[in-house]
Structures are given as C-alpha cells and as structure tokens.
Coordinates of C-alpha atoms (C1' of nucleotides) in Angstrom, one line a residue:
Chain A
X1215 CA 171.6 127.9 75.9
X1216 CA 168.5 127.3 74.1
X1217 CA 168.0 128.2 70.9
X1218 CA 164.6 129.6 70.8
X1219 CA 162.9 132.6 72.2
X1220 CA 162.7 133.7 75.5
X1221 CA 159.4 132.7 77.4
X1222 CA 157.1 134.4 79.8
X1223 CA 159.0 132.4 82.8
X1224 CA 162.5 134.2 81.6
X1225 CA 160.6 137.4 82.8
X1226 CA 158.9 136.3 85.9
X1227 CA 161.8 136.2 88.2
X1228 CA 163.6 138.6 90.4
X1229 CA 163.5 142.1 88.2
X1230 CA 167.3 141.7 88.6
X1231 CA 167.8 138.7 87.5
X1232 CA 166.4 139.6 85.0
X1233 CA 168.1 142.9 84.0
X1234 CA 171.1 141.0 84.0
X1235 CA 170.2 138.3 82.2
X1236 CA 168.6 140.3 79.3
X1237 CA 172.6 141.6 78.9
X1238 CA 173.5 139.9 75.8
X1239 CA 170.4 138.7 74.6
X1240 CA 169.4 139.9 70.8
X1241 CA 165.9 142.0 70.6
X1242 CA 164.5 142.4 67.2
X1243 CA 161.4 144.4 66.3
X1244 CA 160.3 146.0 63.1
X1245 CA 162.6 144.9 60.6
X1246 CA 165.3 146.0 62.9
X1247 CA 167.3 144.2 65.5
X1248 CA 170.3 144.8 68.2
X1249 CA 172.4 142.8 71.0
X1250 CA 171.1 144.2 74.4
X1251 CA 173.8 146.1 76.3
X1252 CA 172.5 147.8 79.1
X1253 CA 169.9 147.6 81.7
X1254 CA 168.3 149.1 84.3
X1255 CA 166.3 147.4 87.1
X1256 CA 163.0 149.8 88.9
X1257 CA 161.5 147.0 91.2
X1258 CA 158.5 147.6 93.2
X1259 CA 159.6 149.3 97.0
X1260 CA 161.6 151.5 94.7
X1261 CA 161.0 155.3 94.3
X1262 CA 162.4 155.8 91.0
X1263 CA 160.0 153.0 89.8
X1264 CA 156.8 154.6 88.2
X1265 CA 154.5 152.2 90.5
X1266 CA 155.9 153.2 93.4
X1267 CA 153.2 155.5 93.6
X1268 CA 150.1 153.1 93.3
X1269 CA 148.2 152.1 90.2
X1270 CA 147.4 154.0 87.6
X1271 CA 145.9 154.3 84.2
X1272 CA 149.7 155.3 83.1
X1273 CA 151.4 151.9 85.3
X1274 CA 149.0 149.4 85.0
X1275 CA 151.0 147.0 82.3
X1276 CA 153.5 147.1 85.7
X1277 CA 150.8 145.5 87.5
X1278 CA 149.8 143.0 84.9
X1279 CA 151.6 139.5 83.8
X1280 CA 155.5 139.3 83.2
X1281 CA 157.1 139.5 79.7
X1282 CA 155.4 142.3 78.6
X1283 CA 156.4 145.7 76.9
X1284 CA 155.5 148.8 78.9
X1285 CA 156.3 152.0 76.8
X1286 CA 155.9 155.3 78.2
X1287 CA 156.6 159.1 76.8
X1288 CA 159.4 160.8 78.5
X1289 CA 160.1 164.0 78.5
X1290 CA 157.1 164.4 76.0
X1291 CA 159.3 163.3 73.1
X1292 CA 160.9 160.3 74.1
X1293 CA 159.6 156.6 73.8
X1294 CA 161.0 154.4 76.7
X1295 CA 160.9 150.8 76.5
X1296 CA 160.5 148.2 79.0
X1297 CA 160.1 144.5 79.9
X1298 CA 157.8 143.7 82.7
X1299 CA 159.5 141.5 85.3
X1300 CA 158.7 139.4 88.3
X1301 CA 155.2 137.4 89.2
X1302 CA 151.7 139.3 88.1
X1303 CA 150.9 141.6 90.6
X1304 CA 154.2 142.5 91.6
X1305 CA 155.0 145.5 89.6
X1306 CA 158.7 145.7 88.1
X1307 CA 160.2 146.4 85.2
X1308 CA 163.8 146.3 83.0
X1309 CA 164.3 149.6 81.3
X1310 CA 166.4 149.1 77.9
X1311 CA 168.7 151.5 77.4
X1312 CA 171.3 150.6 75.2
X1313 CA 171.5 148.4 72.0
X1314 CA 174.9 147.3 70.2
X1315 CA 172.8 147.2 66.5
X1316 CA 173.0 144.3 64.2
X1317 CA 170.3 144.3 61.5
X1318 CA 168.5 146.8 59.8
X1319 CA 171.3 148.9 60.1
X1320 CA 169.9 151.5 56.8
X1321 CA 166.7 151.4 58.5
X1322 CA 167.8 152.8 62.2
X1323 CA 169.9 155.7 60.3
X1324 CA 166.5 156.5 58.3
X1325 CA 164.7 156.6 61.5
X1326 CA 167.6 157.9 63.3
X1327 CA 168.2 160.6 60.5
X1328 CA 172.4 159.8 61.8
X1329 CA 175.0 158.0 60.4
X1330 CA 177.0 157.1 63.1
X1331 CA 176.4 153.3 64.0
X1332 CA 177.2 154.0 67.5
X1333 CA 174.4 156.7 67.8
X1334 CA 172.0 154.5 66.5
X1335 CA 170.6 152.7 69.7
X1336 CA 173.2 154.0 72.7
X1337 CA 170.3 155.6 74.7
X1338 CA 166.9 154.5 75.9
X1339 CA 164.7 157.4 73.6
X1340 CA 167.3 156.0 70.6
X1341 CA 166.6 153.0 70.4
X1342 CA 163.1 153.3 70.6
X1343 CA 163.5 155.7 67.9
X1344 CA 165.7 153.2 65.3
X1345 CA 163.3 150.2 66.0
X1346 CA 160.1 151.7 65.4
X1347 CA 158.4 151.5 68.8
X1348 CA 155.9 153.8 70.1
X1349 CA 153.2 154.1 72.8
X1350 CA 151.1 151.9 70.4
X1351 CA 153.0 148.8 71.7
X1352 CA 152.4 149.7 75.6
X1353 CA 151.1 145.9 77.1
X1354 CA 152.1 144.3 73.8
X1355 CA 153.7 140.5 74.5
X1356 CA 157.4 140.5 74.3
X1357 CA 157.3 136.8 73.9
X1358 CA 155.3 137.3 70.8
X1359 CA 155.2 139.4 67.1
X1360 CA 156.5 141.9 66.6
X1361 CA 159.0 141.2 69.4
X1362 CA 161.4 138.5 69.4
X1363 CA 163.8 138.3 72.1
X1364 CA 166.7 135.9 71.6
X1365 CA 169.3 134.6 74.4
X1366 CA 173.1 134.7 73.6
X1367 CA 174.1 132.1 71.9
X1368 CA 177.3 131.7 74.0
X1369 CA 176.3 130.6 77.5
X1370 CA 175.5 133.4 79.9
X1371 CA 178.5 133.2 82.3
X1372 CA 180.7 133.9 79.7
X1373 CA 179.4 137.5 79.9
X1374 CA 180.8 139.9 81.6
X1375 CA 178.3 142.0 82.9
X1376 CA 179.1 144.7 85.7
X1377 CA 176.7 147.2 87.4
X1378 CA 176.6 150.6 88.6
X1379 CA 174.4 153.3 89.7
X1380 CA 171.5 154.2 87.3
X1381 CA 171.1 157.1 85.1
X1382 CA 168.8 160.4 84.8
X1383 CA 166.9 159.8 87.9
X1384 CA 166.8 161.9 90.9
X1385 CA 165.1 159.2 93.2
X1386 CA 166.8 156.4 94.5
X1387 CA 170.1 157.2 91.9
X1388 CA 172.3 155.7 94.5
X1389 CA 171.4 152.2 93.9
X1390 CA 173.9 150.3 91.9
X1391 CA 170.9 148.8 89.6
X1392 CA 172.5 149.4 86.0
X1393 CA 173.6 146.7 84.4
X1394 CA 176.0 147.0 81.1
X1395 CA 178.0 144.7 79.0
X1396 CA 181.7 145.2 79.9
X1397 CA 183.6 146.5 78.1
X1398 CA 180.9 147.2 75.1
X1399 CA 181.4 150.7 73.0
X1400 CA 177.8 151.0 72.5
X1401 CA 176.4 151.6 75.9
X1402 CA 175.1 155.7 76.6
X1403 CA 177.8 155.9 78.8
X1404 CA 180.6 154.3 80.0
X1405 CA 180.7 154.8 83.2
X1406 CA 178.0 157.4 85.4
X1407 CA 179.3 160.4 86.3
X1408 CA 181.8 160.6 89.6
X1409 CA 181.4 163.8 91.5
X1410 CA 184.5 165.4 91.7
X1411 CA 183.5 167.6 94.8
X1412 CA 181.9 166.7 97.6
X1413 CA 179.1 168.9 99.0
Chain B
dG191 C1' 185.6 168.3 75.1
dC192 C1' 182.3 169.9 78.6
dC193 C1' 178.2 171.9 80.3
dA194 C1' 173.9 174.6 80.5
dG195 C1' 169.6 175.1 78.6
dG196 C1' 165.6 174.2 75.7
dA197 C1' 162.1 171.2 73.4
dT198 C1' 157.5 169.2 74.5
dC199 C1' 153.3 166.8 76.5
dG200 C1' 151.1 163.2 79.3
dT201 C1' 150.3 162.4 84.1
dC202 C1' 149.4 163.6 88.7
dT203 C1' 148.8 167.3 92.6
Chain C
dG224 C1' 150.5 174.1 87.2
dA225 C1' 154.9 171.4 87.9
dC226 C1' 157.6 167.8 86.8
dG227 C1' 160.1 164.0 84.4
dA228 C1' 163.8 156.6 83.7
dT229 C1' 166.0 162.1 77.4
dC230 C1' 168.3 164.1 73.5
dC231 C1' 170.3 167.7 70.9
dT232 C1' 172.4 172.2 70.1
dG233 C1' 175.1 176.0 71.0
dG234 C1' 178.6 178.5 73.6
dC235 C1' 182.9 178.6 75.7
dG236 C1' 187.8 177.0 76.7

DNA sequence: GCCAGGATCGTCT
DNA sequence: GACGATCCTGGCG
C-alpha cells in the first residue's frame, strides 16, 4: 500500500469501510504510537451514535468534514477518541478502542501509571490516556500534526479482521459493528459477552 | 476468576 | 436531575 499518510479521502467513505480499514493501520500522537486493533462503527440512522439526536454544540465535529478527531468525556473521566467518517454533512464516526502499542512504550506506563504492556492502550479511555489526548484535540485534523495515521505496511487483505457486536452501549448493541484484529492479544476483549440465559 | 458498585461531570430533558 | 461509546477496586468463591 502506500507509504505515506492516510488522506482526508481514506475517511470519507462508508463509516464501515472505514472502521475496517483503520484495523492495522499505525496511529501516532504525542511522542507515542500503536498498531490500531479495534473498531467500532456509530453511523448516522444509528441510536447509539451521539448525532442521532440532532446537532449539537457537543456533535458538531460529526457534522463537519471527514478525517477529523472528535473527542468527547465519558463517564466524566474518560477521553474517547474518534475519526470522523463519510462525506461532510453526514455525521459518522470510528470509535478507537484498542491499540497493540509500539513506541513510546516508557511514556504510556508514565501516563498510564501500569506496567503491563497489555494494559497500556486495550480500552478506548486507555488509550486516550497513554497517548496524551484530551478534549483539547476535539475537531483537530487527523491527517495533520500531531496525528499521523499510517496504513499497514503489508497489504490490507492479508488482515484478518472479524466483527462482532459492539461494547458498553445499551442502544442499538445488537449490531455486529465491532471490528478487531483476529486473533490480536491486545484488543479490550476478546470476544463480547454471550448470555448464558435467555430471558 | 467473576461480578457488582462507585467515581465524576458535561450534556440534554 | 438523570444518564452515559469506561475503568478500577474490592468482595466472594
């Protein structure tokens, strides 16, 4: 694939297109960096999504040009990154949730205050944490500093990337829009949860 | 190892 | 005034 970053045309595509295709790519930011392991796709007619509900002061990067960072506090703690997908006025976004980290290793554990490599970035509110980013770089340009966003340098169909229902959401959590590297150790989970009784 | 509960605050009703 | 696209801790088996 090419060598360089990825453009603002890489983001304005189907949202999960694009979720997949961000599987495997390498995301650096803040003297830190990390291969991109799992996805979740929150496209426009979708509840879970936060601009399901209409514009707001909150969702308007959602609104706005593809390939750029919308950050939002979850939980009142938590920093969630995400990369704005599909045509300018169609609001969708890829949630990042899982990072396999590659650089800056001493700097996530500092941020991270853990040891443990695999509990560096294998959660959406953890990685945010290892790399540095905060609410300050809500509508910031992926395609530009501080982000860089590089594709895999094998080709993309020689990942294997399966899907399966997303995570922490009570809307919508039946749709099968989490995408993860197969196989990888540093996803937050392996697998969603089965429930082992029916209602 | 698994699960229940708490932390904490911006956003919207 | 209630509710999260989460994470961590503590209790129990």
């Amino acid at each position: 694939m090419s060598a360089g970053p990825l453009d603002t045309d890489f983001y304005a595509r189907s949202v999960h297109e694009v979720a997949r295709d961000l599987i495997g790519c390498t995301l650096a930011v803040n003297g830190a960096a990390g291969v991109i392991v799992e996805t979740e796709a929150y496209d426009a007619g979708d509840p879970a999504c936060h601009a399901y509900v209409g514009r707001t002061p909150r969702n308007e990067v959602l609104f706005g040009p593809p390939g750029r960072a919308y950050v939002y506090l979850s939980y009142g703690i938590h920093s969630l990154l995400n990369a704005v997908a599909e045509p300018e006025g169609q609001a969708a976004a890829v949630l990042i949730r899982a990072l396999e980290p590659t650089e800056g290793i001493e700097l996530m554990r500092e941020r991270r205050g853990v040891g443990e490599i695999s509990q560096l970035c294998s959660g959406p509110g953890k990685l945010t944490q290892a790399l540095g980013v905060g609410l300050d770089l809500n509508g910031a340009e992926l395609t530009a500093e501080p982000f860089e966003i590089v594709p895999p340098a094998e080709a993309w169909d020689r990942l294997e990337v399966v899907t399966s229902t997303r995570i922490g959401i009570t809307k919508a959590a039946e749709l099968p829009w989490r995408y993860c590297a197969s196989g990888n150790r540093f996803v937050s989970r392996p697998w969603p949860r089965v429930r082992s009784r029916a209602a």
